Coordinates of C-alpha atoms and ligand atoms in Angstrom, one line a residue:
X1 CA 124.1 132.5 74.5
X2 CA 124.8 131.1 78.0
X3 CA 126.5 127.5 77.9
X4 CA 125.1 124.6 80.0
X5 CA 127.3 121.7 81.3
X6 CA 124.1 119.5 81.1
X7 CA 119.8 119.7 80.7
X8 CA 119.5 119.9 84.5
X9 CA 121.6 123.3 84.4
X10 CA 119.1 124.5 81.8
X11 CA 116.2 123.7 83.4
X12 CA 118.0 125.3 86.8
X13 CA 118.4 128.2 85.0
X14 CA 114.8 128.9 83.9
X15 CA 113.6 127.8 87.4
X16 CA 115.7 131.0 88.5
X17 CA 114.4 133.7 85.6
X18 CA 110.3 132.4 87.2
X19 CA 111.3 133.0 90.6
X20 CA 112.0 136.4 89.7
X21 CA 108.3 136.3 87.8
X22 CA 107.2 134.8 91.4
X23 CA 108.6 136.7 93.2
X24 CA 107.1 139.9 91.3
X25 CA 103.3 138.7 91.5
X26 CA 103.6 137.8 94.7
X27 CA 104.3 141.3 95.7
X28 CA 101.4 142.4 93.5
X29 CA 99.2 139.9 94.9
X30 CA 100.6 140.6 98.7
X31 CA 100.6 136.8 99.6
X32 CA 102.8 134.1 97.9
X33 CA 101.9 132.5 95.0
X34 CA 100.1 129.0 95.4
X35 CA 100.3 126.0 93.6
X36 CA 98.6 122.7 93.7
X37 CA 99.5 118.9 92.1
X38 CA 96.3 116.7 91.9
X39 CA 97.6 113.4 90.7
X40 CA 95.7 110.1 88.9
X41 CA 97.1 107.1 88.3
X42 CA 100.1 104.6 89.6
X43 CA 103.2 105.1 91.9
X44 CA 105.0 106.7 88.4
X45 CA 102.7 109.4 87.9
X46 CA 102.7 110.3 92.4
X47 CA 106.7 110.2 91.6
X48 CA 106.5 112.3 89.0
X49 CA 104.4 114.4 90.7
X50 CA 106.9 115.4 93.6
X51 CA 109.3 116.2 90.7
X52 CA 106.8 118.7 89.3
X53 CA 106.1 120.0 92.7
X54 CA 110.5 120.0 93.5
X55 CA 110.5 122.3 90.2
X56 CA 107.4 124.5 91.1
X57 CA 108.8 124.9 94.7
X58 CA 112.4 126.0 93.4
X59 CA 110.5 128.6 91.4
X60 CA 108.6 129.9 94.8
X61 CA 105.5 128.5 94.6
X62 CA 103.7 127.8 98.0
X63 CA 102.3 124.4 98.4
X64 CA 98.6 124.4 99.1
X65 CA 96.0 121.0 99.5
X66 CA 93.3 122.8 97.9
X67 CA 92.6 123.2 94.1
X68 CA 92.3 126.9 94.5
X69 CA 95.8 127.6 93.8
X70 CA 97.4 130.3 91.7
X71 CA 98.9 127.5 89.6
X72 CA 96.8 124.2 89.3
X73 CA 98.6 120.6 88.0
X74 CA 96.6 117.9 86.7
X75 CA 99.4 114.8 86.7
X76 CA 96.5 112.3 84.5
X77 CA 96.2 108.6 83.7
X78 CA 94.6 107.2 81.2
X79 CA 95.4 103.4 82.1
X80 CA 91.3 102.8 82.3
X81 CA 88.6 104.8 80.7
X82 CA 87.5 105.7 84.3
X83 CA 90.5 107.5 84.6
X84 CA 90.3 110.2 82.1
X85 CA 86.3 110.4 82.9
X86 CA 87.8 111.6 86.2
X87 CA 90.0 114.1 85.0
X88 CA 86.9 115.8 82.7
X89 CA 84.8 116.0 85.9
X90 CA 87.7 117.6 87.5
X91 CA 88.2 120.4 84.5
X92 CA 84.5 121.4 85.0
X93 CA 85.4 122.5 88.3
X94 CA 88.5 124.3 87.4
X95 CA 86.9 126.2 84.8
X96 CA 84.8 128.1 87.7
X97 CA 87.5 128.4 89.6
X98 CA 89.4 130.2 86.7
X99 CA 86.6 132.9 86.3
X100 CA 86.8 134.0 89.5
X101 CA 90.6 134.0 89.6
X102 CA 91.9 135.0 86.0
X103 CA 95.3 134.8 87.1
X104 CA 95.3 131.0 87.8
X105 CA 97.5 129.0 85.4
X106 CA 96.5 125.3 84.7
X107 CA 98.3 123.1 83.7
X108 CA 97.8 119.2 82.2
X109 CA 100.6 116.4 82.1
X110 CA 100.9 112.7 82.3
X111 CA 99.9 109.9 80.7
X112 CA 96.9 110.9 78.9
X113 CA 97.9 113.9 77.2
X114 CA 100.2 111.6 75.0
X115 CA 96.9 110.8 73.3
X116 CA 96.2 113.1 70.1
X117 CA 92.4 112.5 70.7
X118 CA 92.5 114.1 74.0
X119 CA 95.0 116.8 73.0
X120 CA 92.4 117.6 70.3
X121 CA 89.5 117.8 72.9
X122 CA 91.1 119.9 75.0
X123 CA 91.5 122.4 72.6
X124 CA 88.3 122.5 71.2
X125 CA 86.5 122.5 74.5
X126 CA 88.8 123.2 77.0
X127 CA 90.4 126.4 76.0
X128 CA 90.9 127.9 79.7
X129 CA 93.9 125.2 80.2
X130 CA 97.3 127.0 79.9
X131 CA 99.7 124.4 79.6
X132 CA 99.5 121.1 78.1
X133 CA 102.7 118.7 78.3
X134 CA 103.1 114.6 78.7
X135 CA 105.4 112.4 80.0
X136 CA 108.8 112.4 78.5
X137 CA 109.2 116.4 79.2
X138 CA 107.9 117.0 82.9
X139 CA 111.6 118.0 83.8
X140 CA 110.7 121.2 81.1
X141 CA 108.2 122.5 83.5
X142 CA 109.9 125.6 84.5
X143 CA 111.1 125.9 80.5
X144 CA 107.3 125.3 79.4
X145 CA 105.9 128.0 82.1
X146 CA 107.9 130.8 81.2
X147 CA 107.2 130.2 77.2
X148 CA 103.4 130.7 79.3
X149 CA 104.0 133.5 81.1
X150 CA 105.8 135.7 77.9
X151 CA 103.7 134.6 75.5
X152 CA 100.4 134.8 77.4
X153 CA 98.6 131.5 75.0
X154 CA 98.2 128.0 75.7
X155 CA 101.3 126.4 75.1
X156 CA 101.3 122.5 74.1
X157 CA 104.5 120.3 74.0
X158 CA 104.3 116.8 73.6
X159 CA 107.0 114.0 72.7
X160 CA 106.5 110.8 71.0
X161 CA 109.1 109.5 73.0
X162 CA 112.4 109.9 74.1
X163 CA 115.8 108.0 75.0
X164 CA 116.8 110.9 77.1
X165 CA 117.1 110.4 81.0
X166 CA 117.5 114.1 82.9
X167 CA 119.4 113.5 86.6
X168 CA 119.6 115.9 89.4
X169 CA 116.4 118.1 89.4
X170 CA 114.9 119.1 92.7
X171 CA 112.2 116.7 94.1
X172 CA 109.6 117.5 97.1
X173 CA 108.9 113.9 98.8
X174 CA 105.4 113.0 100.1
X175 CA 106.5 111.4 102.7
X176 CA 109.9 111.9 104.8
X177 CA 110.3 108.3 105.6
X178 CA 109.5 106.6 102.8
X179 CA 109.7 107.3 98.5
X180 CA 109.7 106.3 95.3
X181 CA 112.8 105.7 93.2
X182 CA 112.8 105.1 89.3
X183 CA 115.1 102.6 88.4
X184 CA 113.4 102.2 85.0
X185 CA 111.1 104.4 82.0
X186 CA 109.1 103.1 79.8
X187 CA 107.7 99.8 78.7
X188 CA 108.5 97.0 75.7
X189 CA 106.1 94.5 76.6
X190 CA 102.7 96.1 74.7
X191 CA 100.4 93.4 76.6
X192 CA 97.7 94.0 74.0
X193 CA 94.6 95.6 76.8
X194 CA 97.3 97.6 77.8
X195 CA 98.1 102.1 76.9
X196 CA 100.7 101.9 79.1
X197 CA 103.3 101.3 76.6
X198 CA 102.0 103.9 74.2
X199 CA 102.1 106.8 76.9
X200 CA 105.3 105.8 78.1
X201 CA 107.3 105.0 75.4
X202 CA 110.0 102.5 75.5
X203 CA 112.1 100.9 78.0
X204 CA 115.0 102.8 78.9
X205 CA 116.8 102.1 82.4
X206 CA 118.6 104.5 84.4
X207 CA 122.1 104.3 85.6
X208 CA 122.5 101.8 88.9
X209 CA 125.0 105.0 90.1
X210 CA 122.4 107.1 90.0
X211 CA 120.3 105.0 91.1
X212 CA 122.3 104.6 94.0
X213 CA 123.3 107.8 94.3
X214 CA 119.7 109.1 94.7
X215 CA 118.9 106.6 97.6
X216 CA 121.8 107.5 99.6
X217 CA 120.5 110.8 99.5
X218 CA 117.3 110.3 100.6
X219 CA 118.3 108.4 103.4
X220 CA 120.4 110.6 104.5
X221 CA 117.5 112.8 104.8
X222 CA 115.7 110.5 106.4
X223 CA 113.5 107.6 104.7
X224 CA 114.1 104.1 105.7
X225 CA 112.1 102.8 102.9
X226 CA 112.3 102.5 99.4
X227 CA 110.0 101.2 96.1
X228 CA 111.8 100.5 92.9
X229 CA 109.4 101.5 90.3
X230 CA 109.3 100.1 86.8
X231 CA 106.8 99.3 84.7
X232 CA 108.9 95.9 84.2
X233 CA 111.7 95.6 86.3
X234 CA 112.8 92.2 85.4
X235 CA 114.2 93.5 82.4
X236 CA 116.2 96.2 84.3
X237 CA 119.5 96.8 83.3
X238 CA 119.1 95.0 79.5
X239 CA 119.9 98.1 77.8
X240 CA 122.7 100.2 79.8
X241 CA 126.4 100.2 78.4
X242 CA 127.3 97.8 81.0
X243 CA 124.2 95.3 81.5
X244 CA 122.8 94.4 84.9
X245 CA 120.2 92.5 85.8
X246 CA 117.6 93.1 88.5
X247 CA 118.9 91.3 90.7
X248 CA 122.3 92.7 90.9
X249 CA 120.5 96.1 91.3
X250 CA 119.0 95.1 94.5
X251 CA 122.2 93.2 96.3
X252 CA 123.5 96.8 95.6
X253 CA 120.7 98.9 97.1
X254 CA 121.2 96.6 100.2
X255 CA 124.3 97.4 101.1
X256 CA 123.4 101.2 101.8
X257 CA 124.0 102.0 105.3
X258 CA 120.7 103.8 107.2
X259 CA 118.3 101.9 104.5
X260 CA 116.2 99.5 106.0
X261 CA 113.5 98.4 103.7
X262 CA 113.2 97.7 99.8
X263 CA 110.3 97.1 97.8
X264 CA 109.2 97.0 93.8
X265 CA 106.9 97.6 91.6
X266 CA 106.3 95.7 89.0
X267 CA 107.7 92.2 88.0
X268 CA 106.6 90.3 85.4
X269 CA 106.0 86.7 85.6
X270 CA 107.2 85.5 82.3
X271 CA 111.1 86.7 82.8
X272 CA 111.4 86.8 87.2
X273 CA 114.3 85.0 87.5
X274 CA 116.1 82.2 89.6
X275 CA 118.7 84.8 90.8
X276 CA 115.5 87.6 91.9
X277 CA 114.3 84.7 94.5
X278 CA 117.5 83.8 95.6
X279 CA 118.6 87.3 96.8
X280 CA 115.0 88.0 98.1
X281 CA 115.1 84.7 100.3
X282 CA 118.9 85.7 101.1
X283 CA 118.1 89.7 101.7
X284 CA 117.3 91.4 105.2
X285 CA 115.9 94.2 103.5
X286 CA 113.7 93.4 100.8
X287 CA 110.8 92.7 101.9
X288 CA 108.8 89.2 101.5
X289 CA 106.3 90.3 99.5
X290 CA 105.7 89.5 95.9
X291 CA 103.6 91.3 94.6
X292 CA 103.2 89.8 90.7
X293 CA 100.3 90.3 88.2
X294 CA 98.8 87.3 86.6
X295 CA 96.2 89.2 85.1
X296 CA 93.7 86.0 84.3
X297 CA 94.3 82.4 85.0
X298 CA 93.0 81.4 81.6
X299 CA 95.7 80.5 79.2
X300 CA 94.3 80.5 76.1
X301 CA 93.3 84.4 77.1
X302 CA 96.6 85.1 78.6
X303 CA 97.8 84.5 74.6
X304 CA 95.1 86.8 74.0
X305 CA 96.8 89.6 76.2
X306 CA 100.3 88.5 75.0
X307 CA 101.8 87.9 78.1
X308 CA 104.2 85.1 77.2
X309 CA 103.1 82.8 80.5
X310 CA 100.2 79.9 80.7
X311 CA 98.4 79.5 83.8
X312 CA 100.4 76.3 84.7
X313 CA 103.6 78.7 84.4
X314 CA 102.4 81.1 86.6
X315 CA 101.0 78.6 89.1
X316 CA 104.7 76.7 89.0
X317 CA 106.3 80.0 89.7
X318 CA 103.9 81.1 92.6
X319 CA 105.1 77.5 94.0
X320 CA 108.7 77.9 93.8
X321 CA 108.4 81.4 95.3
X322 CA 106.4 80.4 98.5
X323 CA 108.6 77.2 99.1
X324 CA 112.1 79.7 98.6
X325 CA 111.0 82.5 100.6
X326 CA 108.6 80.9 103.6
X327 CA 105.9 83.1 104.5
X328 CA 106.1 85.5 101.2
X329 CA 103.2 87.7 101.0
X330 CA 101.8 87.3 97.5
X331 CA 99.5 89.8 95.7
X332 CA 98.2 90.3 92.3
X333 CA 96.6 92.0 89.2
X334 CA 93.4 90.8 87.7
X335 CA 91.4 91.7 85.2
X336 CA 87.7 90.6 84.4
X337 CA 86.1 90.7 81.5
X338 CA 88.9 90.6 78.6
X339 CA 87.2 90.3 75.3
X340 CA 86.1 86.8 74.3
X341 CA 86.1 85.5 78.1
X342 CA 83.8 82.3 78.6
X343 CA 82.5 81.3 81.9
X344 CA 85.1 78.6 81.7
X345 CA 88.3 81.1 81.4
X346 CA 87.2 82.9 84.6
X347 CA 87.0 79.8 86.4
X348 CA 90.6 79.3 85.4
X349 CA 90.9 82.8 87.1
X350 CA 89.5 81.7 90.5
X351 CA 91.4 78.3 90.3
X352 CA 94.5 80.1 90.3
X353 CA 93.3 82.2 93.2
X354 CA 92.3 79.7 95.3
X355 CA 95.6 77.5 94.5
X356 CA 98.0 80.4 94.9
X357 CA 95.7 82.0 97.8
X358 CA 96.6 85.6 97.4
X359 CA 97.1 87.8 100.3
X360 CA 95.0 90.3 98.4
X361 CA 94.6 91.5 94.8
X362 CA 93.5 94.6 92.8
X363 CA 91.0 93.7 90.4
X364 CA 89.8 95.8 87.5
X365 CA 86.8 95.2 85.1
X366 CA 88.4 96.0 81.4
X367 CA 88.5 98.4 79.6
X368 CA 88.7 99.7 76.2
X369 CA 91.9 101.6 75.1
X370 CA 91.3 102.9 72.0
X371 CA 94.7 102.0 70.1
X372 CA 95.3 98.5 71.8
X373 CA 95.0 95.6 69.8
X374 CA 92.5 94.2 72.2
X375 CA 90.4 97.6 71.5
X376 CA 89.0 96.0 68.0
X377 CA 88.6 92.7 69.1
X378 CA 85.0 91.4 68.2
X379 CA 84.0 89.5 71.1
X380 CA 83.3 92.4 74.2
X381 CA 81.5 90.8 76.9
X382 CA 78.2 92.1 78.7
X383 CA 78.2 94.9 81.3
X384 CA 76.4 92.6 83.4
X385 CA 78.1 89.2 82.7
X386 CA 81.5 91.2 83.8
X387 CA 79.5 92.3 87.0
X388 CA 78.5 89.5 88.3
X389 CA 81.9 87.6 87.9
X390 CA 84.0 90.3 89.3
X391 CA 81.8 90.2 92.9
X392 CA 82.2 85.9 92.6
X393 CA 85.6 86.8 92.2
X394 CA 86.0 89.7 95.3
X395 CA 84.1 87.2 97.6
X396 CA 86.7 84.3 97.2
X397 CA 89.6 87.0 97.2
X398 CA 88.2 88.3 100.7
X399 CA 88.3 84.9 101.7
X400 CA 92.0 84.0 100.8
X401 CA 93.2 87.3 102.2
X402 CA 91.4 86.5 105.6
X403 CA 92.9 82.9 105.9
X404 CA 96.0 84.6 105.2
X405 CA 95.6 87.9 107.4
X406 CA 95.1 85.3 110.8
X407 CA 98.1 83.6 110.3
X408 CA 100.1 86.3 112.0
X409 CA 98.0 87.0 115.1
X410 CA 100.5 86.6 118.1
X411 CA 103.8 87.1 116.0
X412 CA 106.0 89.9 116.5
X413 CA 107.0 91.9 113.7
X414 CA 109.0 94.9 112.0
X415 CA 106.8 98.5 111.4
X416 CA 107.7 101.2 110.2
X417 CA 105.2 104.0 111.7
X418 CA 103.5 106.2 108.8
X419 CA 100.9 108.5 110.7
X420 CA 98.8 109.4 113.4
X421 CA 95.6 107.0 113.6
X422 CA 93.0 109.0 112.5
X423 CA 89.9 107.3 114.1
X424 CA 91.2 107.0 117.7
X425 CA 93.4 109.2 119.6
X426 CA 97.2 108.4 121.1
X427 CA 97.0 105.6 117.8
X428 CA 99.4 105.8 115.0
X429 CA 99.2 103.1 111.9
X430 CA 102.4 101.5 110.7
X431 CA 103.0 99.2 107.9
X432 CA 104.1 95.5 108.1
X433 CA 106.7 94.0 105.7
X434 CA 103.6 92.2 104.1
X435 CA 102.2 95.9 103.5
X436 CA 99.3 95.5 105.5
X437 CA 98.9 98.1 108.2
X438 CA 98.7 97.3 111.8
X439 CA 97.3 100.1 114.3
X440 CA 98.6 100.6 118.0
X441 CA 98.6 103.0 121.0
X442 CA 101.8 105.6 120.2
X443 CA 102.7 109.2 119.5
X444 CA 103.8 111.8 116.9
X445 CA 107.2 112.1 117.8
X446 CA 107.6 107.9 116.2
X447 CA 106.5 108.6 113.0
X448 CA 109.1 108.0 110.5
X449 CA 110.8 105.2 112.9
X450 CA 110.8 101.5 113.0
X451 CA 109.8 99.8 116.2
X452 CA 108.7 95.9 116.5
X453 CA 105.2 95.2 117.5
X454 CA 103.0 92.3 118.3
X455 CA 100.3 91.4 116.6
X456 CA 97.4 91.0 118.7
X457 CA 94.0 90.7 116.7
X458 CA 93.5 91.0 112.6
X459 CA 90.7 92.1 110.8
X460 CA 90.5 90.6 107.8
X461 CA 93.0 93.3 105.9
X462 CA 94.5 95.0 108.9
X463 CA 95.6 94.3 112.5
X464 CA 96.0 95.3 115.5
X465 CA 98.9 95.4 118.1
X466 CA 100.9 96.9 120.7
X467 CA 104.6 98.0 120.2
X468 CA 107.1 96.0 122.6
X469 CA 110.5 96.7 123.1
X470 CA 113.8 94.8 121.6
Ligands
LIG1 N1 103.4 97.1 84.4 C1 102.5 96.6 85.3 C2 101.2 97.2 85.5 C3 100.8 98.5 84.9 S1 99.1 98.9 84.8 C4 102.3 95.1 85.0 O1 102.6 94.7 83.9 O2 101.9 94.4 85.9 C5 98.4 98.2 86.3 C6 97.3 97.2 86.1 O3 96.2 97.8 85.4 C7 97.7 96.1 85.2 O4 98.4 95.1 85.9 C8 96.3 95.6 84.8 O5 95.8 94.6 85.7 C9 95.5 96.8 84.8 N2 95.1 97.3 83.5 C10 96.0 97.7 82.5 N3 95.2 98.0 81.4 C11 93.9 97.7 81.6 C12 92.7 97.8 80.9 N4 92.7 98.2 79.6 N5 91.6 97.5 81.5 C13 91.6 97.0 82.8 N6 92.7 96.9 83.6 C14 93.9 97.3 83.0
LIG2 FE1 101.0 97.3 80.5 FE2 101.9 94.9 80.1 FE3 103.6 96.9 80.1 FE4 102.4 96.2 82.4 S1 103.9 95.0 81.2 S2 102.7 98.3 81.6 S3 100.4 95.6 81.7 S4 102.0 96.5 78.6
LIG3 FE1 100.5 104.8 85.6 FE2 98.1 105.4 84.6 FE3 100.3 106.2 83.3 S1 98.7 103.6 85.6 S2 101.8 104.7 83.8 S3 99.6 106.8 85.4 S4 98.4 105.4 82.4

């Protein structure tokens, strides 16, 4: 038996014995072998993704942007029931595909797939899938595919959870300039609409030296912009051998040379702290935008969801944010229809939209996850009750992030160029530190680079301007 200093190593090695099983086909087939990632879901699962697609990659797989791969990836979600109703649609699909290419291997990971109902369903109806695994294992992907391959039957490997973290296996970025980084796993909080913390399992952070060590590679390839991702990353840091908070993390991430701009993903209201505000007021490179889910404006139903704040909370905390960091873009998660809401519990909702005056929101309509404690609560409201509150509530959103969206007409501002515009020629689009995107006349060769443009006319959730120099 060969000896491995660590997993990575392992997984290294069985990345090398498929490249020879690559490698083989591909000669048989007289093209390379394809593969293909189609991801649901948040910023976790599209990180997760270019870690699946860093391992397939290693192995010799070709990239492809179709679904007609050699090897096909579903990377699920299962945060709404829309989500996995998207995946089954999908799975029809593939299951032509797979008849008129026997060969194809497909594979399903991610969130949903820590559910036992879906597991079960898969089976018994979906017997063409190859390769079933869920969140806590992805770095076994090259592991799980060669158990495939030798075996030749559907091989399923799911964990309950884990405290493991694997460093140091290969990644393909999206983007050159700009990437995810996980500073966190996992979440504690079990806000009681939500799966999340049942398909990730518990909060586990990484290492800030790895953490660190990660970004300085990446921006020595390159990106200029990084998002922490965590499903909470207040409470970064609580559980490492030598305890850090948030905070700390991010006055250490800003002093990496070449790095220009740091963002996050998620806070949560009822532990963002004094010290989080302060070094975002005090930082050059985190951006001034907040952007922190309130989820309803109702009290009594934010007890209901168990998310330790009450709407006077949350609307004190918005307060003290704008007045310590002037001109902090602020966004938000809402949710409509949350069993048991009254008329007068949503209008706590649009109060605190109107008061804090978001620069835009994502809004959802709820959703039953079977297993939540919200799941078997009595009172579900009417389809059509939720309807008609979620378009009173998009109409005053579209106002507040149009009041909002003028006030920077005529400043100049930081942008870091992400692509060509697609509608007009000699345009590219590039995003402001408020992520909104502003479009102006430039070429190819700037994508990836920062230049500072003037704002010259906004349209309600984008602008437009024209680069000057300085
Ligand atoms: N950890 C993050 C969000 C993760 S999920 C946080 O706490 O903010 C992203 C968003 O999906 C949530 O903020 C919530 O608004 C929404 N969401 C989660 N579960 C939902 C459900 N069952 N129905 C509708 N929306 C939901
Ligand atoms: Fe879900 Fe709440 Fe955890 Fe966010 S904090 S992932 S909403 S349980
Ligand atoms: Fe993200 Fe969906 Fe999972 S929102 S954490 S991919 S359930």
């Amino acid at each position: 038996m060969q000896e491995f200093k660590n997993e990575s190593e392992r997984q290294y090695d069985y990345m090398e014995q498929m490249k020879l099983w690559v490698s083989k086909k591909s000669k048989e087939k007289g093209s390379p072998l394809t593969c293909h990632v189609t991801t649901f879901g948040c910023q976790m699962n599209e990180k997760d993704s270019e870690k699946l697609l860093g391992i397939l990659e290693t192995m010799g797989y070709q990239e492809v942007d179709t679904e007609e791969a050699d090897l096909l990836l579903y990377n699920t979600c299962t945060v709404r029931e829309n989500a996995n109703t998207k995946l089954y649609g999908h799975l029809g699909q593939v299951k032509k595909m797979k008849e008129k290419n026997p060969q194809m291997i497909i594979g399903l990971c991610g969130c949903m797939m820590q559910e036992p109902h879906v597991i079960e369903k898969i089976r018994a109806s979906y017997r063409f899938v190859d390769l079933i695994f869920g969140t806590h294992n992805i770095f076994k992907l090259a592991e799980l595919l060669k158990a495939r391959v030798d075996s030749g039957s559907m091989i399923v490997d799911i964990w309950k959870d884990t405290s493991h973290i694997v460093e140091d296996l290969p990644s393909d970025r999206k983007f050159s300039f700009k990437c995810g980084v996980n500073i966190m796993y996992g979440c504690n909080n079990f806000c009681s609409y939500c799966i999340v913390p049942y398909v990730r399992g518990r909060e586990r952070s990484r290492k800030p030296e790895d953490i660190i060590k990660e970004i300085k590679q990446v921006v020595s390839e390159g990106v200029k912009e990084v998002m922490l991702l965590g499903q909470n990353v207040n409470s970064y840091g609580k559980t490492l051998e030598n305890p850090m908070t948030f905070a700390q993390l991010l006055k250490e991430v800003e002093k990496i040379e070449g790095l220009e701009r740091i963002r996050f993903m998620t806070p949560h209201p009822k532990d963002l702290s004094d010290e989080l505000i302060q070094v975002m007021a005090e930082s050059k490179k985190v951006c001034s935008h907040m952007h922190l889910p309130m989820q309803s404006g109702s009290s009594r139903l934010l007890k209901e969801m168990n998310r330790h704040y009450t709407k006077e909370q949350y609307l004190a905390l918005a307060q003290k944010i704008k007045d310590q960091i002037p001109g902090v873009s602020f966004t938000t998660d809402i949710i409509v229809g949350f069993p048991g809401e009254t008329e007068e519990d949503f209008e706590d909702t649009l109060d605190v939209v109107r008061k804090v005056g978001f620069d835009s929101a994502y809004t959802y309509v709820y959703s039953k996850r079977t297993g939540t404690p919200a799941a078997s609560m009595e009172n579900q409201v009417d389809k059509d009750v939720i309807k008609k509150r979620f378009d009173r509530l998009l109409a005053l959103l579209k106002e507040t992030s149009a009041k909002n969206c003028k006030k920077k007409v005529g400043a100049t501002e930081k942008v870091l160029i992400e692509e060509m515009n697609s509608h007009e020629e000699g345009m590219v689009t590039g995003r402001l530190e408020n992520n909104l995107l502003v479009h102006f006349k430039g070429c190819r060769e700037q994508i990836g680079s920062m230049v500072n443009v003037k704002i010259t006319e906004e349209k309600g959730f984008y602008y437009m301007g024209e680069q000057v120099n300085g």
